[in-house]
Amino acid sequence: MAASASSRSQFISSSGGNSNVPLIENSDSDLILVPEKKSWKNFFSYLGPGFLVSIAYIDPGNFETDLQAGAQYKYELLWIILVASCAGLIIQSLAANLGVVTGKHLAEHCRAEYPKVPNFMLWVVAEIAVVACDIPEVIGTAFALNMLFSIPVWIGVLLTGLSTLILLALQKYGVRKLEFLIAFLVFTIAICFLIELHYSKPDAGEVLHGLFVPQLKGNGAAGLAISLLGAMVMPHNLFLHSALVLSRKIPRSASGIKEACRFYLIESGLALTVAFLINVSVISVSGAVCNASDLSPEDRVSCEDLNLNKASFLLRNVLGKWSSKIFAIALLASGQSSTITGTYAGQYVMQGFLNLRLEPWLRNLLTRCLAIIPSLIVALIGGSAGAGKLIIIASMILSFELPFALVPLLKFTSCKTKMASHVNPIAISVLTWVIGGFMMGINIYFIVSSFIKLLFHSHMKLLAVVFSGIFGFSGIAIYLASIAYLVFRKNKEPTHLLASRNSQIEETLPREDIVNMQLPGGGGVSTSEVY
């Protein structure tokens, strides 16, 4: 794009089905070329997408749900973290495989496969997921500002609109430097939680029991389990991962594609293992501290209604009087890192489903405004406790929306006309459908049981209960019918596989529209080889 940033249109529509015109100029983006020669050193060429995706596994929403899970149920919900992490690794690797093999990301496949109305509805659901993901970032940032400067939470919510401008200001130093800084701060708090494990001394036997023995005891356990699932396996991450892998120019031989899929699996495994350890440590520390017999009255009150705004006392043994400030800084960094992934995911979702593009600052600002509205209302009415509960609700929304990204992904990667020889093996297909069925089953169980409980325990008149029941169960029926449509609809659109050696295809790799879809820095695009 020759025009300067100031003269570019903020809203772009491409007429081509798979146009490679750069969506957004960015000087920092490198086209990474993977050597033809097979070597373990090639692994370093693939580093990046998995770790960027894993940021969503340690964002403020995860911290909030982890803290409440530990405070309320000690180690009983650790098995959800294990199941979600294993499921996340398998599902994220499928998303990466889809992009590597076909050269298209998940949203583009949906646009090619589904009729206009279902495609539009899937886009709406995906956009809601991006907004729901941004709500914890808004509230987490507001809590961080409250801890650092004693700013009321509702004012902090309003100030989060400025974080977009701050992010863009830092962007001139480079995307990778910014991401490294954020990762450093987030891992600082992770190390603090790991050290705190030494002080809190959780019972190893109880931790292992919680990890490997599934149980949902007590009122609210199912809802919190769904929140943990939603905070771990996010629908927008599937769109994001399938697009990020298109930034590498991999050898288009069968062995080259196989190597890329294998290295992306290893990279995702490393990234999600780190995220798993962080989540386990947060729950274990929260569970050990809040269930200790010698807990002070003040800390016991905090544990009864634990949220991000009160959690810094958990690190007092490690950080002393600085616990609140350092926790706030790491929470701020965690939230801003999720802003980056949310912006990228939002860009890919809009480009893939509608073939439309927004400037990243405008895209981020629109998403942020939609997230600020409910956060501000809840913060004004319910204060920090209400804002913390909104994070749980946002995570539940993500869990309910997961089937609308997961089912298409499973269908596409199990389809031989799309994946050819790289189609999922039968064992992987069975395993992924079992995982997907489990996640959908727990969602449906919670929705139905909660709605029935609401009807029976409400104080509404009989007529109101009847109409509410009709309306509610109609909504549940539509939800189930929508999932059934995606599950049982046969794939109709074959994908032109990039595995074949074709000069025209070679010129389209890597996807420059994907490489350049980052926050603007200025200048041209450089190309580098990694050996």
XYZ file of C-alpha atoms in Angstrom:
531
model
C 0.000 0.000 0.000
C 1.622 3.205 -1.129
C -0.541 5.627 0.727
C 0.564 6.937 4.095
C -1.173 5.988 7.294
C -2.990 9.297 7.422
C -4.431 8.957 3.949
C -5.464 5.307 4.129
C -9.120 4.471 4.334
C -10.060 3.126 7.737
C -12.534 0.667 6.254
C -11.394 -1.578 3.419
C -13.248 -4.165 1.398
C -11.404 -6.550 -0.879
C -13.140 -7.874 -3.929
C -10.988 -10.929 -4.376
C -11.808 -14.159 -2.655
C -8.316 -14.479 -1.235
C -6.642 -11.147 -1.843
C -3.074 -10.802 -0.629
C -3.059 -7.009 -0.631
C -1.659 -6.029 2.787
C -4.497 -5.080 5.109
C -2.370 -2.844 7.273
C 1.149 -1.571 6.790
C 3.633 -2.537 9.437
C 7.364 -2.064 9.442
C 8.026 -4.558 12.167
C 6.530 -7.591 10.564
C 8.963 -10.149 9.179
C 8.101 -12.688 6.537
C 9.732 -15.779 8.018
C 11.016 -18.225 5.439
C 11.471 -21.802 6.625
C 14.438 -23.552 4.931
C 13.748 -26.518 2.651
C 16.379 -28.596 4.464
C 14.882 -30.595 7.328
C 16.501 -29.777 10.664
C 15.543 -29.376 14.313
C 16.781 -25.788 13.988
C 13.715 -25.093 11.831
C 11.712 -25.218 15.069
C 12.844 -21.671 15.868
C 11.214 -20.492 12.638
C 7.860 -21.634 13.962
C 8.122 -20.041 17.406
C 5.565 -17.300 17.977
C 1.938 -18.162 17.140
C 1.483 -20.673 19.972
C 2.924 -18.352 22.601
C 0.826 -15.433 21.345
C -2.284 -17.622 21.549
C -1.314 -18.841 25.040
C -1.572 -15.260 26.357
C -5.337 -15.802 26.390
C -4.797 -18.664 28.874
C -3.280 -16.314 31.474
C -5.363 -13.165 31.044
C -7.351 -11.416 33.831
C -10.326 -13.693 33.174
C -8.210 -16.744 33.973
C -6.777 -15.154 37.112
C -10.284 -14.245 38.331
C -11.789 -17.697 37.758
C -8.703 -19.428 39.191
C -8.803 -17.314 42.351
C -12.490 -17.981 42.944
C -12.118 -21.704 42.187
C -9.364 -22.035 44.779
C -11.066 -19.878 47.416
C -14.443 -21.621 47.133
C -13.564 -25.225 46.283
C -9.886 -25.498 47.238
C -8.324 -27.984 44.754
C -11.532 -29.713 43.636
C -11.688 -27.961 40.245
C -8.041 -28.483 39.254
C -9.151 -31.332 36.987
C -11.006 -28.784 34.868
C -7.689 -26.982 34.261
C -6.034 -30.271 33.258
C -8.887 -31.247 30.916
C -9.099 -27.749 29.423
C -5.313 -27.580 28.874
C -5.181 -30.992 27.167
C -8.253 -30.153 25.104
C -6.794 -26.741 24.290
C -3.555 -28.287 23.015
C -5.386 -30.715 20.716
C -7.859 -28.122 19.459
C -5.246 -25.402 18.931
C -3.058 -27.852 16.993
C -6.030 -28.619 14.725
C -6.504 -24.893 14.114
C -2.815 -24.583 13.197
C -3.027 -27.623 10.900
C -6.030 -26.152 9.081
C -4.109 -22.995 8.240
C -0.874 -24.778 7.323
C -2.463 -27.335 5.013
C -5.082 -25.217 3.243
C -3.596 -21.709 3.319
C -6.871 -20.324 4.681
C -7.834 -19.601 8.254
C -10.986 -20.817 9.982
C -13.144 -17.735 9.343
C -12.339 -17.865 5.609
C -13.349 -21.516 5.488
C -16.650 -20.657 7.164
C -17.352 -17.962 4.565
C -16.602 -20.388 1.724
C -18.571 -23.272 3.245
C -21.773 -21.857 4.740
C -24.654 -19.939 3.132
C -24.891 -16.188 3.743
C -27.294 -16.263 6.703
C -25.473 -18.943 8.763
C -22.145 -17.296 7.897
C -23.435 -13.919 9.102
C -24.747 -15.448 12.328
C -21.409 -17.164 12.944
C -19.695 -13.803 12.456
C -22.026 -12.156 15.010
C -21.304 -14.927 17.521
C -17.548 -14.595 16.899
C -17.694 -10.819 17.408
C -19.598 -11.305 20.688
C -16.829 -13.699 21.769
C -14.175 -11.046 21.024
C -16.112 -8.483 23.102
C -16.659 -11.015 25.916
C -12.914 -11.652 25.916
C -12.253 -7.907 26.224
C -14.506 -7.475 29.299
C -12.031 -9.170 31.707
C -9.258 -6.993 30.267
C -11.316 -3.851 30.933
C -12.133 -4.868 34.506
C -8.632 -6.194 35.151
C -7.152 -2.875 34.045
C -9.638 -0.984 36.235
C -8.665 -3.134 39.241
C -4.973 -2.536 38.496
C -5.496 1.245 38.391
C -7.441 1.000 41.650
C -4.556 -0.816 43.356
C -1.895 1.508 41.934
C -3.585 4.900 42.293
C -6.733 4.254 44.418
C -8.912 5.236 41.455
C -12.550 4.056 41.808
C -13.262 0.993 39.706
C -15.917 2.705 37.570
C -13.520 5.542 36.690
C -10.850 2.937 35.920
C -13.295 1.278 33.516
C -13.650 4.558 31.633
C -9.895 5.083 31.560
C -9.379 1.706 29.899
C -10.503 3.380 26.679
C -7.164 5.201 26.757
C -5.214 1.942 26.848
C -5.681 1.678 23.084
C -3.836 4.978 22.623
C -1.108 3.919 25.072
C -0.686 0.632 23.235
C -0.317 2.447 19.938
C 2.199 4.847 21.479
C 4.344 1.921 22.646
C 3.946 0.251 19.272
C 6.632 2.446 17.692
C 9.228 0.479 19.666
C 8.146 -2.685 17.872
C 5.516 -5.374 18.285
C 7.994 -7.992 19.415
C 9.629 -5.767 22.030
C 6.220 -4.836 23.391
C 5.126 -8.471 23.547
C 8.396 -9.403 25.264
C 7.862 -6.713 27.909
C 4.301 -7.884 28.544
C 5.372 -11.527 28.729
C 8.165 -10.620 31.154
C 5.755 -8.848 33.507
C 3.159 -11.626 33.324
C 5.757 -14.321 34.010
C 7.035 -12.243 36.922
C 3.705 -12.666 38.698
C 3.670 -16.336 37.646
C 7.055 -16.871 39.316
C 5.721 -15.101 42.411
C 2.796 -17.531 42.584
C 5.153 -20.476 42.123
C 7.362 -19.189 44.966
C 4.247 -18.600 47.078
C 3.521 -22.314 46.683
C 6.576 -22.883 48.872
C 5.144 -20.679 51.620
C 1.506 -21.789 51.407
C 2.512 -25.471 51.285
C -0.576 -26.984 49.609
C -0.997 -30.678 50.334
C 0.510 -32.536 47.362
C -1.901 -35.442 47.765
C -4.935 -33.153 47.725
C -3.578 -31.294 44.685
C -3.048 -34.541 42.764
C -6.504 -35.745 43.821
C -8.008 -32.510 42.539
C -6.109 -32.833 39.252
C -7.076 -36.416 38.423
C -10.416 -37.061 40.179
C -13.331 -35.188 38.523
C -15.878 -33.786 40.948
C -18.460 -31.005 41.031
C -19.654 -30.575 44.599
C -21.663 -27.732 46.051
C -23.855 -25.024 44.600
C -22.154 -23.028 41.886
C -19.438 -25.590 41.112
C -20.857 -26.333 37.644
C -21.073 -22.621 36.798
C -17.513 -22.003 37.925
C -16.319 -25.070 35.997
C -17.911 -23.654 32.849
C -16.210 -20.326 33.543
C -12.864 -22.103 33.846
C -13.483 -23.871 30.520
C -14.522 -20.638 28.845
C -11.495 -18.786 30.206
C -9.129 -21.532 28.991
C -10.505 -22.630 25.589
C -11.709 -19.427 23.933
C -13.508 -19.490 20.563
C -11.663 -16.468 19.168
C -8.351 -18.287 19.777
C -9.256 -20.888 17.144
C -9.696 -18.181 14.510
C -6.505 -16.480 15.709
C -4.242 -19.536 15.665
C -5.378 -20.734 12.233
C -4.474 -17.291 10.848
C -1.175 -16.671 12.641
C 0.444 -19.780 11.135
C -0.046 -18.294 7.651
C 2.773 -15.818 8.349
C 5.429 -18.493 7.646
C 6.618 -19.529 4.207
C 6.930 -23.259 4.688
C 8.103 -25.821 2.110
C 5.032 -26.993 0.204
C 6.126 -30.629 0.010
C 4.252 -33.296 1.955
C 7.203 -33.625 4.339
C 7.441 -29.835 4.727
C 3.782 -29.555 5.702
C 4.117 -32.509 8.064
C 7.153 -30.901 9.708
C 5.301 -27.598 10.110
C 2.336 -29.326 11.768
C 4.670 -31.224 14.100
C 6.674 -28.136 15.128
C 3.529 -26.079 15.680
C 2.234 -28.873 17.920
C 5.467 -28.846 19.951
C 5.439 -25.046 20.197
C 1.804 -25.009 21.316
C 2.579 -27.743 23.831
C 5.405 -25.711 25.387
C 3.312 -22.540 25.544
C 0.225 -24.207 27.001
C 2.307 -26.150 29.529
C 3.580 -22.848 30.910
C -0.001 -21.524 31.005
C -1.179 -24.745 32.714
C 1.454 -24.427 35.448
C 0.499 -20.800 36.041
C -3.207 -21.628 36.378
C -2.525 -24.585 38.677
C -0.257 -22.466 40.878
C -2.869 -19.691 41.163
C -5.629 -22.137 42.189
C -3.306 -23.985 44.568
C -2.132 -20.796 46.287
C -5.683 -19.467 46.528
C -6.973 -22.800 47.839
C -4.165 -23.240 50.381
C -4.223 -19.686 51.737
C -7.999 -19.228 51.864
C -8.554 -22.612 53.522
C -5.742 -22.291 56.069
C -6.727 -22.663 59.712
C -4.625 -19.690 60.872
C -6.071 -17.190 58.381
C -6.555 -13.721 59.835
C -10.144 -12.349 60.072
C -9.346 -9.658 57.497
C -7.967 -12.149 54.969
C -10.866 -14.518 55.628
C -13.297 -11.760 54.656
C -11.291 -11.209 51.452
C -11.409 -14.936 50.653
C -15.192 -15.076 51.062
C -15.600 -12.669 48.151
C -12.235 -12.997 46.420
C -11.606 -11.101 43.198
C -8.670 -9.560 41.377
C -8.941 -6.376 43.418
C -8.330 -8.250 46.690
C -5.980 -11.012 45.577
C -2.648 -9.289 46.213
C -2.626 -10.448 49.857
C -1.988 -13.970 48.550
C 1.537 -12.873 47.569
C 2.356 -11.103 50.816
C 4.850 -13.764 51.887
C 6.860 -13.271 48.690
C 6.509 -9.562 47.992
C 5.645 -8.069 51.381
C 4.278 -4.524 51.227
C 4.975 -4.402 47.485
C 2.552 -7.260 46.742
C -0.324 -4.966 45.785
C 1.734 -2.769 43.434
C 3.564 -5.575 41.656
C 0.396 -7.648 41.305
C -1.344 -4.579 39.835
C 1.451 -3.997 37.307
C 1.397 -7.643 36.212
C -2.413 -7.567 36.009
C -2.175 -4.439 33.849
C 0.355 -6.160 31.588
C -1.772 -9.293 31.386
C -4.775 -7.259 30.302
C -2.837 -5.344 27.670
C -1.402 -8.561 26.231
C -4.928 -9.885 25.763
C -5.749 -6.623 23.988
C -3.163 -7.513 21.335
C -4.563 -11.002 20.754
C -8.122 -9.672 20.804
C -7.286 -7.037 18.190
C -5.645 -9.602 15.915
C -8.520 -12.060 16.350
C -11.099 -9.364 15.643
C -9.291 -8.402 12.449
C -9.124 -11.997 11.219
C -12.772 -12.664 12.113
C -14.049 -9.626 10.202
C -11.750 -10.226 7.234
C -12.562 -13.943 7.090
C -16.344 -13.879 7.498
C -17.155 -10.620 5.678
C -14.009 -9.898 3.645
C -13.927 -6.468 5.319
C -11.063 -4.836 7.210
C -10.791 -2.083 9.802
C -7.721 -0.168 10.874
C -6.476 -1.927 14.050
C -6.785 1.148 16.297
C -10.398 1.638 15.167
C -11.125 -2.084 15.502
C -9.712 -2.093 19.039
C -11.573 1.088 19.999
C -14.941 -0.269 18.832
C -14.440 -3.553 20.699
C -13.316 -1.675 23.800
C -16.374 0.610 23.759
C -18.706 -2.388 23.557
C -16.884 -3.977 26.490
C -16.850 -0.771 28.554
C -20.654 -0.333 28.550
C -21.616 -3.447 30.579
C -18.461 -3.128 32.700
C -19.299 0.471 33.610
C -22.926 -0.327 34.472
C -21.940 -3.253 36.696
C -19.090 -1.322 38.356
C -21.437 1.566 39.194
C -24.154 -0.708 40.599
C -22.193 -3.584 42.116
C -18.737 -2.110 42.720
C -15.630 -4.286 42.547
C -17.560 -7.406 43.651
C -20.059 -6.977 40.817
C -17.258 -6.310 38.340
C -15.541 -9.514 39.443
C -18.749 -11.478 38.884
C -19.027 -9.953 35.394
C -15.671 -11.540 34.535
C -17.143 -14.926 35.476
C -20.228 -14.237 33.330
C -18.042 -13.197 30.378
C -16.078 -16.449 30.707
C -19.350 -18.402 30.749
C -20.449 -16.638 27.559
C -17.194 -17.699 25.898
C -17.858 -21.298 26.941
C -21.418 -21.214 25.555
C -20.125 -19.819 22.247
C -17.286 -22.331 21.887
C -19.302 -24.878 19.809
C -19.809 -22.298 17.039
C -16.061 -22.194 16.408
C -15.149 -25.706 17.545
C -17.660 -27.683 15.462
C -16.659 -26.074 12.117
C -12.990 -26.631 13.005
C -13.566 -30.323 13.761
C -15.658 -30.754 10.615
C -13.097 -29.062 8.356
C -10.026 -30.851 9.736
C -11.822 -34.210 9.523
C -12.802 -33.606 5.880
C -10.602 -35.295 3.269
C -11.690 -32.920 0.485
C -10.194 -30.067 2.507
C -7.193 -31.701 4.189
C -6.356 -34.569 1.762
C -3.626 -36.779 3.253
C -3.333 -34.434 6.252
C -6.886 -35.170 7.424
C -7.307 -36.031 11.097
C -6.615 -39.706 11.896
C -9.680 -41.596 13.087
C -8.354 -41.717 16.664
C -7.837 -37.929 16.743
C -11.275 -37.340 15.193
C -12.943 -39.530 17.818
C -10.984 -37.905 20.647
C -11.742 -34.344 19.507
C -15.430 -35.071 19.064
C -15.536 -36.622 22.551
C -13.837 -33.508 23.946
C -16.205 -31.247 22.025
C -19.195 -33.317 23.125
C -18.093 -33.102 26.762
C -17.734 -29.306 26.597
C -21.074 -28.872 24.855
C -22.729 -31.322 27.243
C -21.626 -29.482 30.392
C -22.779 -26.187 28.851
C -26.215 -27.562 27.962
C -26.573 -29.208 31.372
C -25.794 -25.949 33.141
C -28.137 -23.871 30.964
C -31.095 -26.241 31.359
C -30.605 -26.947 35.085
C -30.061 -23.279 35.935
C -33.117 -22.178 33.994
C -35.324 -24.824 35.623
C -34.018 -23.846 39.054
C -34.720 -20.182 38.251
C -38.300 -20.953 37.259
C -39.051 -23.095 40.331
C -37.468 -20.702 42.826
C -38.743 -17.473 41.322
C -41.523 -15.476 42.952
C -43.248 -14.717 39.663
C -46.919 -15.407 39.089
C -47.887 -18.632 37.345
C -48.637 -16.924 34.020
C -45.265 -15.165 34.049
C -43.516 -18.450 34.842
C -45.294 -20.157 31.910
C -44.369 -17.419 29.423
C -40.796 -17.261 30.762
C -40.544 -21.028 30.404
C -41.803 -20.931 26.815
C -39.435 -18.096 25.929
C -36.445 -19.648 27.727
C -36.856 -23.167 26.395
C -37.400 -21.779 22.897
C -34.041 -20.065 23.182
C -32.421 -23.280 24.394
C -34.031 -25.158 21.472
C -32.635 -22.617 18.986
C -29.187 -22.957 20.600
C -29.309 -26.763 20.303
C -30.697 -26.622 16.749
C -27.884 -24.278 15.688
C -25.254 -26.656 17.039
C -27.025 -29.621 15.411
C -27.021 -27.776 12.057
C -23.248 -27.329 12.246
C -22.681 -30.919 13.362
C -24.844 -32.728 10.813
C -24.458 -30.456 7.780
C -22.204 -32.066 5.184
C -19.214 -30.097 3.933
C -19.851 -28.975 0.369
C -16.977 -26.656 -0.523
C -13.719 -28.446 -1.441
C -10.517 -26.584 -0.606
C -7.733 -26.202 -3.127
C -4.926 -27.858 -1.200
C -1.642 -25.976 -1.051
C 0.253 -29.219 -0.678
C 0.509 -29.476 -4.452
C 3.459 -27.711 -6.034
C 2.053 -24.902 -8.112
C 3.891 -21.709 -9.043
C 0.819 -19.543 -8.609
C 0.230 -20.994 -5.138
C 3.894 -20.563 -4.197
C 3.589 -16.822 -4.860
C 0.759 -16.509 -2.335
C 2.831 -17.886 0.517
C 3.264 -16.593 3.103
C -0.049 -14.720 3.281
C 1.034 -11.076 3.323
C -2.472 -9.959 4.317
C -2.023 -12.019 7.480
C 1.577 -10.946 8.096
C 0.692 -7.277 7.783
C -2.459 -7.432 9.888
C -0.717 -6.033 12.954
C -0.743 -2.749 14.776
C 0.849 -0.027 12.634
C 4.421 1.031 13.059
C 5.399 2.791 9.851
C 7.656 1.947 6.948
C 7.862 -1.080 4.717
C 7.778 -4.812 5.217
C 11.044 -6.685 5.504
C 11.733 -10.287 4.713
C 14.113 -12.525 6.630
C 15.144 -16.148 6.472
C 15.581 -18.182 9.616
C 18.197 -20.925 9.547
